[in-house]
Amino acid sequence: MAYKGQSEIMEYILMVVFIVAAIIGIIIFLTWWNLQQFQMDAFKNRQDRIIGIGQYMMGDYMFTNGDSVFDDAKLTAINASMNCDDLQKILGTNWYVKIKALDMEGEKPCRWNDYPNCNVWSICGYKENAKDRFGQNFPVNVYRKVSDKTALGVLYVEVYS
Amino acid sequence: MKSQCINDCCDRRSYSAGSRKATSFSNPPSIKQLENRPNLKAQSSMLLIIIVIMIFVGMVVFLLGIASTVGGNEFTGLYVNNLLLSVMRTDTGYTDSKCKLVSDLVFCAYFTPEWQCAQGVPNCLELANNTITRYMTIFGNQTKSMKYLFTVTPAFVARDVSGEPISLDMGDKALKKSKAESLKIYSHPLVISKTVGSNQYTLKIQLIVSKK
C-alpha cells in the first residue's frame, strides 16, 4: 500500500513536470517563432526595396533606352554630373547601385576620360563602413553607343543600414 | 508513517468516490471496480499527456501553415524573365541579319539550322548553342551558377513523325524531364516574330532554371 501511495505521488510529480515542460516548450517555440517572423519580414522589406530600386532603374529613360537596356553614354553622363541627393529624394537613402557590362574582362570604372573603354558605373557610391548590407543582381543589357552593340550586363542593387 | 497516512487518505477518498457513484447509479461499486481505479487514473493521465502533445503539435502545424514564406518569388520571377530577355537581346558579334542578336540566332537555328553566319564558323544550330552557353557561363560567373534550359517552340502546332512537338532545346535537357517541379522556375514565354518573304514566323522561347 505504501508503494502505491509513492507511485501516485511520483505520478503527480511526473504530470506536473510534464505540464511545466510543455508550457516552457510552448513559450520557447512562440518566442522563436516571433523572432523568425520578424527576421523574415525584415528580409522581405529589404528585398522589396531592392526590387523597387531595380525596377525604377530599369524602367527610367534617364538611364535606359528601353526596358532593362541601359545606355552607356547616359550612364557615363549621370555618373559624372548627377548628384546622388536628387536620386535619394526619389528612392530614399542608404542604397547603392552598380551596373556592369559583361563584354570586358575585369572591372574598369567609367569616367569621362575612360569612356568607352570601361564597363562599370556606380551610382550613389559604395560606402565602406555601411552595416547590414544586402544586395541582389538583376540580368540587364548595356547598349554600347560607340560600337552600336548590346552587351549582357548585371545590375547590382544593395541596401544597407 | 507518512506514506501510510497518504495511503489511508487515498483509500478513504476512493471509497467516498465509490459511495457517491453508488448513490447515483444505485449499484455499489464492486471490489474489483475499486481495485481498477488507479488504472483508470493512469489512463486519464495518459490521455492528458496525449491531449497536451496534440495541442502542441496542432499549434506547430497551424503556425507553420500560416507562416509567411520568404518573399523570394517576386524576385526569382523577375530574375528569370530578365535573364531570358537579356540573353535574347544581346549582340552575337556577327553582322549577318540572321545572326545579329541571340534571338536572331535562335530563329536561324530553328528554321535554317545549317545556315552559316560567316565563313569558317559553325552552323546556326551549333553557334546558337555555343553562344547561349558562353553567355550563361559569363553570367553565372558574375552572379550564381545554375542549371538552365531554353526551349524554343513554334506558335503553330508542329509535330514530328512520332507525334512529339518539335522543339529546340538548348542547355541542360534533363531539366525538361526532371520530376522536381518545385525546384524549377519557368520564365514567361517570350514570343518573337520575323517576316521572311511574305510569310511571318513566330517562335515561343521559354527559360527553365534550377539550382545546381
Short mmCIF file of C-alpha atoms in Angstrom, two decimals:
data_model
loop_
_atom_site.label_atom_id
_atom_site.label_comp_id
_atom_site.label_asym_id
_atom_site.label_seq_id
_atom_site.Cartn_x
_atom_site.Cartn_y
_atom_site.Cartn_z
CA MET A 1 0.00 0.00 0.00
CA ALA A 2 2.93 2.32 0.78
CA TYR A 3 4.37 1.70 -2.68
CA LYS A 4 1.00 2.54 -4.21
CA GLY A 5 0.96 5.92 -2.44
CA GLN A 6 4.52 6.66 -3.51
CA SER A 7 3.78 5.74 -7.06
CA GLU A 8 0.79 8.11 -7.04
CA ILE A 9 2.99 10.94 -5.76
CA MET A 10 5.50 10.11 -8.46
CA GLU A 11 2.70 10.16 -10.98
CA TYR A 12 1.64 13.63 -9.84
CA ILE A 13 5.21 14.88 -9.92
CA LEU A 14 5.71 13.47 -13.40
CA MET A 15 2.50 15.09 -14.58
CA VAL A 16 3.49 18.46 -13.12
CA VAL A 17 6.97 18.17 -14.65
CA PHE A 18 5.46 17.24 -17.99
CA ILE A 19 2.96 20.12 -17.98
CA VAL A 20 5.63 22.64 -16.90
CA ALA A 21 7.95 21.31 -19.63
CA ALA A 22 5.14 21.60 -22.17
CA ILE A 23 4.41 25.20 -21.12
CA ILE A 24 8.12 26.13 -21.26
CA GLY A 25 8.36 24.40 -24.65
CA ILE A 26 5.41 26.37 -25.97
CA ILE A 27 6.87 29.65 -24.67
CA ILE A 28 10.27 28.92 -26.27
CA PHE A 29 8.63 27.87 -29.51
CA LEU A 30 6.45 31.00 -29.70
CA THR A 31 9.41 33.28 -28.94
CA TRP A 32 11.49 31.58 -31.63
CA TRP A 33 8.54 31.81 -33.98
CA ASN A 34 8.15 35.54 -33.42
CA LEU A 35 11.85 36.13 -33.99
CA GLN A 36 11.74 34.13 -37.22
CA GLN A 37 8.74 36.13 -38.43
CA PHE A 38 10.49 39.42 -37.60
CA GLN A 39 13.60 38.32 -39.49
CA MET A 40 11.50 37.17 -42.43
CA ASP A 41 9.61 40.45 -42.53
CA ALA A 42 12.88 42.39 -42.38
CA PHE A 43 14.27 40.29 -45.25
CA LYS A 44 11.09 40.76 -47.28
CA ASN A 45 11.13 44.52 -46.74
CA ARG A 46 14.72 44.73 -47.90
CA GLN A 47 14.03 42.53 -50.90
CA ASP A 48 11.00 44.66 -51.82
CA ARG A 49 13.12 47.79 -51.57
CA ILE A 50 15.80 46.26 -53.80
CA ILE A 51 13.18 45.22 -56.35
CA GLY A 52 11.69 48.73 -56.24
CA ILE A 53 15.06 50.42 -56.83
CA GLY A 54 15.98 47.88 -59.53
CA GLN A 55 12.71 48.29 -61.40
CA TYR A 56 12.94 52.07 -61.19
CA MET A 57 16.44 51.98 -62.67
CA MET A 58 15.49 49.53 -65.40
CA GLY A 59 12.45 51.50 -66.45
CA ASP A 60 13.70 55.10 -66.23
CA TYR A 61 14.67 56.71 -69.55
CA MET A 62 17.25 58.74 -67.69
CA PHE A 63 19.36 55.55 -67.56
CA THR A 64 17.94 53.30 -70.28
CA ASN A 65 16.87 53.20 -73.90
CA GLY A 66 14.01 50.87 -73.19
CA ASP A 67 13.09 48.10 -70.84
CA SER A 68 16.25 46.98 -68.99
CA VAL A 69 18.64 48.20 -71.73
CA PHE A 70 21.00 50.67 -70.09
CA ASP A 71 22.67 53.24 -72.31
CA ASP A 72 26.39 53.53 -71.59
CA ALA A 73 26.51 57.18 -72.71
CA LYS A 74 23.64 58.15 -70.39
CA LEU A 75 25.21 56.23 -67.54
CA THR A 76 28.56 57.90 -68.03
CA ALA A 77 26.94 61.34 -68.14
CA ILE A 78 24.93 60.65 -64.99
CA ASN A 79 27.98 59.23 -63.26
CA ALA A 80 29.95 62.37 -63.97
CA SER A 81 27.35 65.06 -63.45
CA MET A 82 24.47 63.89 -61.31
CA ASN A 83 24.25 64.48 -57.60
CA CYS A 84 23.14 61.44 -55.60
CA ASP A 85 20.84 63.62 -53.46
CA ASP A 86 18.47 64.06 -56.40
CA LEU A 87 18.01 60.31 -56.72
CA GLN A 88 17.77 59.88 -52.97
CA LYS A 89 14.80 62.23 -52.97
CA ILE A 90 13.00 59.70 -55.16
CA LEU A 91 14.36 56.37 -53.90
CA GLY A 92 15.25 57.13 -50.28
CA THR A 93 18.67 56.89 -48.66
CA ASN A 94 21.08 54.04 -47.90
CA TRP A 95 21.33 52.28 -51.22
CA TYR A 96 23.96 51.74 -53.83
CA VAL A 97 23.75 50.63 -57.45
CA LYS A 98 26.41 49.21 -59.73
CA ILE A 99 25.91 48.42 -63.40
CA LYS A 100 28.46 46.23 -65.09
CA ALA A 101 28.70 45.38 -68.78
CA LEU A 102 29.99 41.84 -69.25
CA ASP A 103 31.68 42.42 -72.61
CA MET A 104 35.05 43.15 -71.00
CA GLU A 105 37.29 41.31 -68.60
CA GLY A 106 37.60 42.73 -65.09
CA GLU A 107 36.12 45.97 -63.83
CA LYS A 108 37.01 49.32 -65.37
CA PRO A 109 35.11 52.23 -63.81
CA CYS A 110 33.59 54.66 -66.32
CA ARG A 111 34.55 58.32 -66.16
CA TRP A 112 34.64 60.90 -68.95
CA ASN A 113 38.29 60.13 -69.71
CA ASP A 114 37.81 56.35 -69.82
CA TYR A 115 34.67 56.21 -71.94
CA PRO A 116 34.02 53.97 -73.92
CA ASN A 117 36.78 51.60 -72.75
CA CYS A 118 35.17 50.93 -69.41
CA ASN A 119 32.42 48.71 -68.11
CA VAL A 120 31.39 49.69 -64.57
CA TRP A 121 29.10 52.52 -63.49
CA SER A 122 28.45 53.19 -59.81
CA ILE A 123 25.53 55.29 -58.71
CA CYS A 124 25.39 56.78 -55.22
CA GLY A 125 28.84 55.48 -54.29
CA TYR A 126 29.85 52.40 -52.35
CA LYS A 127 30.17 53.04 -48.61
CA GLU A 128 32.89 51.05 -46.86
CA ASN A 129 31.57 51.40 -43.33
CA ALA A 130 27.90 50.65 -44.04
CA LYS A 131 26.28 47.91 -41.94
CA ASP A 132 23.72 45.21 -42.65
CA ARG A 133 24.45 45.08 -46.34
CA PHE A 134 22.09 43.15 -48.53
CA GLY A 135 22.28 43.09 -52.32
CA GLN A 136 20.82 41.34 -55.35
CA ASN A 137 21.81 41.02 -59.01
CA PHE A 138 19.49 41.55 -61.96
CA PRO A 139 20.33 40.49 -65.50
CA VAL A 140 20.22 43.50 -67.83
CA ASN A 141 21.62 44.75 -71.12
CA VAL A 142 24.02 47.62 -71.70
CA TYR A 143 23.82 49.39 -75.03
CA ARG A 144 27.25 50.43 -76.29
CA LYS A 145 26.61 53.62 -78.21
CA VAL A 146 30.00 53.87 -79.91
CA SER A 147 30.04 50.30 -81.26
CA ASP A 148 26.20 50.15 -81.62
CA LYS A 149 26.05 46.80 -79.85
CA THR A 150 24.02 45.47 -76.97
CA ALA A 151 26.03 43.67 -74.33
CA LEU A 152 24.94 41.45 -71.49
CA GLY A 153 25.14 43.17 -68.13
CA VAL A 154 24.41 42.94 -64.43
CA LEU A 155 22.60 45.48 -62.29
CA TYR A 156 23.63 45.12 -58.65
CA VAL A 157 21.42 46.84 -56.10
CA GLU A 158 22.48 46.99 -52.47
CA VAL A 159 20.70 48.40 -49.44
CA TYR A 160 22.24 48.95 -46.02
CA SER A 161 21.59 50.47 -42.62
CA MET B 1 4.23 6.67 8.53
CA LYS B 2 3.73 9.40 6.09
CA SER B 3 3.21 7.04 3.22
CA GLN B 4 0.78 5.01 5.29
CA CYS B 5 -1.25 8.14 6.07
CA ILE B 6 -1.34 9.13 2.45
CA ASN B 7 -2.36 5.64 1.57
CA ASP B 8 -5.19 5.78 4.09
CA CYS B 9 -6.34 9.11 2.72
CA CYS B 10 -6.31 7.66 -0.74
CA ASP B 11 -8.29 4.69 0.35
CA ARG B 12 -10.84 6.93 2.06
CA ARG B 13 -11.03 9.17 -0.93
CA SER B 14 -11.51 6.29 -3.28
CA TYR B 15 -14.09 4.78 -1.02
CA SER B 16 -16.07 8.03 -0.73
CA ALA B 17 -15.89 8.46 -4.50
CA GLY B 18 -17.19 4.95 -4.83
CA SER B 19 -20.02 5.80 -2.46
CA ARG B 20 -21.04 8.82 -4.49
CA LYS B 21 -21.01 6.71 -7.58
CA ALA B 22 -23.04 4.08 -5.76
CA THR B 23 -25.72 6.57 -4.80
CA SER B 24 -26.04 7.92 -8.30
CA PHE B 25 -26.28 4.51 -10.00
CA SER B 26 -27.92 2.65 -7.13
CA ASN B 27 -25.36 -0.21 -7.52
CA PRO B 28 -22.48 -0.19 -5.04
CA PRO B 29 -19.05 -0.49 -6.69
CA SER B 30 -17.61 -3.94 -6.58
CA ILE B 31 -14.21 -4.60 -5.05
CA LYS B 32 -12.85 -5.28 -8.49
CA GLN B 33 -14.05 -1.86 -9.70
CA LEU B 34 -12.42 -0.17 -6.76
CA GLU B 35 -9.19 -2.05 -7.47
CA ASN B 36 -9.26 -0.82 -11.06
CA ARG B 37 -9.46 2.86 -10.11
CA PRO B 38 -5.67 3.52 -10.24
CA ASN B 39 -5.65 2.05 -13.76
CA LEU B 40 -8.39 4.48 -14.77
CA LYS B 41 -6.39 7.31 -13.25
CA ALA B 42 -3.27 6.25 -15.13
CA GLN B 43 -5.29 6.13 -18.31
CA SER B 44 -6.65 9.63 -17.70
CA SER B 45 -3.09 10.87 -17.09
CA MET B 46 -2.00 9.30 -20.35
CA LEU B 47 -4.95 10.92 -22.06
CA LEU B 48 -3.97 14.30 -20.63
CA ILE B 49 -0.39 13.86 -21.86
CA ILE B 50 -1.65 12.90 -25.30
CA ILE B 51 -4.02 15.88 -25.40
CA VAL B 52 -1.20 18.28 -24.41
CA ILE B 53 1.08 16.76 -27.07
CA MET B 54 -1.69 17.02 -29.65
CA ILE B 55 -2.34 20.67 -28.74
CA PHE B 56 1.38 21.39 -29.08
CA VAL B 57 1.68 19.59 -32.43
CA GLY B 58 -1.52 21.22 -33.67
CA MET B 59 -0.20 24.64 -32.75
CA VAL B 60 3.10 24.00 -34.56
CA VAL B 61 1.30 22.77 -37.68
CA PHE B 62 -1.10 25.71 -37.61
CA LEU B 63 1.69 28.28 -37.20
CA LEU B 64 3.77 26.67 -39.91
CA GLY B 65 0.72 26.66 -42.16
CA ILE B 66 0.02 30.37 -41.77
CA ALA B 67 3.69 31.32 -41.80
CA SER B 68 4.58 33.91 -44.36
CA THR B 69 7.22 32.37 -46.57
CA VAL B 70 10.27 34.37 -47.57
CA GLY B 71 9.20 36.70 -50.33
CA GLY B 72 11.61 35.33 -52.91
CA ASN B 73 9.01 34.52 -55.55
CA GLU B 74 8.70 38.02 -56.92
CA PHE B 75 12.45 38.43 -57.18
CA THR B 76 13.01 34.99 -58.72
CA GLY B 77 10.30 35.60 -61.32
CA LEU B 78 11.79 38.98 -62.20
CA TYR B 79 15.28 37.48 -62.34
CA VAL B 80 14.36 34.63 -64.71
CA ASN B 81 12.30 36.84 -67.03
CA ASN B 82 15.07 39.43 -67.16
CA LEU B 83 17.64 36.74 -67.81
CA LEU B 84 15.72 35.41 -70.81
CA LEU B 85 15.16 38.90 -72.22
CA SER B 86 18.75 40.00 -71.63
CA VAL B 87 20.29 36.94 -73.26
CA MET B 88 17.98 37.16 -76.27
CA ARG B 89 18.71 40.87 -76.81
CA THR B 90 22.48 40.54 -76.64
CA ASP B 91 24.57 41.00 -79.76
CA THR B 92 26.39 37.92 -81.05
CA GLY B 93 29.11 39.85 -82.81
CA TYR B 94 28.05 38.71 -86.31
CA THR B 95 26.74 41.20 -88.85
CA ASP B 96 24.55 38.81 -90.83
CA SER B 97 20.90 39.80 -90.28
CA LYS B 98 20.10 36.17 -89.45
CA CYS B 99 22.67 36.11 -86.68
CA LYS B 100 22.95 39.65 -85.24
CA LEU B 101 21.21 39.10 -81.92
CA VAL B 102 20.92 35.88 -79.93
CA SER B 103 17.18 35.85 -80.72
CA ASP B 104 18.03 36.03 -84.46
CA LEU B 105 20.42 33.14 -83.99
CA VAL B 106 17.74 31.09 -82.21
CA PHE B 107 15.36 31.80 -85.07
CA CYS B 108 18.01 30.75 -87.54
CA ALA B 109 18.76 27.60 -85.52
CA TYR B 110 15.10 26.58 -85.58
CA PHE B 111 14.21 27.26 -89.21
CA THR B 112 17.57 27.09 -91.02
CA PRO B 113 19.89 25.11 -88.72
CA GLU B 114 22.51 24.56 -91.44
CA TRP B 115 22.93 28.26 -92.22
CA GLN B 116 26.40 29.70 -91.65
CA CYS B 117 26.59 33.20 -90.22
CA ALA B 118 30.07 33.76 -91.64
CA GLN B 119 32.71 31.75 -93.37
CA GLY B 120 34.53 29.29 -91.17
CA VAL B 121 32.09 29.42 -88.29
CA PRO B 122 29.78 26.59 -87.19
CA ASN B 123 26.24 26.42 -88.49
CA CYS B 124 23.37 28.29 -86.82
CA LEU B 125 22.30 25.43 -84.56
CA GLU B 126 25.77 24.85 -83.15
CA LEU B 127 26.51 28.56 -82.96
CA ALA B 128 23.28 29.23 -81.05
CA ASN B 129 24.16 26.51 -78.56
CA ASN B 130 27.72 27.80 -78.15
CA THR B 131 26.67 31.44 -77.82
CA ILE B 132 23.98 30.75 -75.23
CA THR B 133 26.37 28.53 -73.25
CA ARG B 134 29.03 31.25 -73.35
CA TYR B 135 26.68 33.99 -72.19
CA MET B 136 25.17 31.87 -69.46
CA THR B 137 28.67 30.95 -68.24
CA ILE B 138 29.71 34.62 -68.20
CA PHE B 139 26.57 35.49 -66.33
CA GLY B 140 26.90 32.55 -63.96
CA ASN B 141 30.45 33.63 -63.07
CA GLN B 142 29.18 37.07 -62.13
CA THR B 143 26.16 36.03 -60.11
CA LYS B 144 25.25 32.42 -59.37
CA SER B 145 25.75 29.28 -61.35
CA MET B 146 22.57 27.43 -62.26
CA LYS B 147 21.10 24.77 -64.48
CA TYR B 148 19.19 26.22 -67.39
CA LEU B 149 17.23 25.16 -70.43
CA PHE B 150 15.96 27.31 -73.28
CA THR B 151 13.04 25.66 -75.02
CA VAL B 152 12.01 27.01 -78.41
CA THR B 153 8.66 26.02 -79.88
CA PRO B 154 6.79 27.44 -82.86
CA ALA B 155 3.50 29.24 -82.33
CA PHE B 156 1.84 26.84 -84.80
CA VAL B 157 1.48 23.16 -83.92
CA ALA B 158 4.40 21.24 -85.35
CA ARG B 159 4.88 17.56 -84.59
CA ASP B 160 7.45 15.04 -85.71
CA VAL B 161 6.63 11.56 -87.08
CA SER B 162 6.28 10.15 -83.58
CA GLY B 163 3.73 12.82 -82.69
CA GLU B 164 6.01 14.74 -80.32
CA PRO B 165 6.01 18.54 -80.65
CA ILE B 166 9.08 19.74 -82.50
CA SER B 167 11.03 21.91 -80.12
CA LEU B 168 14.60 23.10 -79.98
CA ASP B 169 16.17 22.69 -76.56
CA MET B 170 19.39 24.42 -75.57
CA GLY B 171 21.05 23.85 -72.23
CA ASP B 172 20.52 21.09 -69.69
CA LYS B 173 17.96 18.84 -71.39
CA ALA B 174 17.50 16.73 -68.27
CA LEU B 175 15.74 19.72 -66.71
CA LYS B 176 12.74 19.22 -69.01
CA LYS B 177 12.16 15.67 -67.79
CA SER B 178 13.10 16.36 -64.18
CA LYS B 179 10.31 15.49 -61.77
CA ALA B 180 11.35 18.07 -59.16
CA GLU B 181 8.88 20.70 -60.34
CA SER B 182 9.12 22.69 -57.13
CA LEU B 183 12.82 23.37 -57.77
CA LYS B 184 12.28 24.57 -61.34
CA ILE B 185 11.49 28.17 -62.20
CA TYR B 186 9.82 28.99 -65.50
CA SER B 187 10.03 32.34 -67.24
CA HIS B 188 7.11 33.83 -69.09
CA PRO B 189 7.26 32.69 -72.74
CA LEU B 190 8.95 35.24 -74.97
CA VAL B 191 7.28 35.48 -78.37
CA ILE B 192 9.42 36.61 -81.28
CA SER B 193 8.17 37.09 -84.82
CA LYS B 194 10.01 37.51 -88.07
CA THR B 195 8.83 38.07 -91.60
CA VAL B 196 10.68 36.11 -94.25
CA GLY B 197 9.45 36.95 -97.75
CA SER B 198 5.71 37.12 -97.46
CA ASN B 199 5.49 34.69 -94.53
CA GLN B 200 5.52 35.54 -90.88
CA TYR B 201 7.09 33.07 -88.47
CA THR B 202 6.57 33.14 -84.75
CA LEU B 203 8.55 31.34 -82.06
CA LYS B 204 7.94 30.98 -78.37
CA ILE B 205 11.02 30.85 -76.15
CA GLN B 206 10.90 29.85 -72.53
CA LEU B 207 13.66 29.58 -69.98
CA ILE B 208 13.65 26.97 -67.24
CA VAL B 209 16.09 27.47 -64.40
CA SER B 210 17.03 25.30 -61.45
CA LYS B 211 19.65 25.42 -58.71
CA LYS B 212 22.81 23.37 -59.37
#
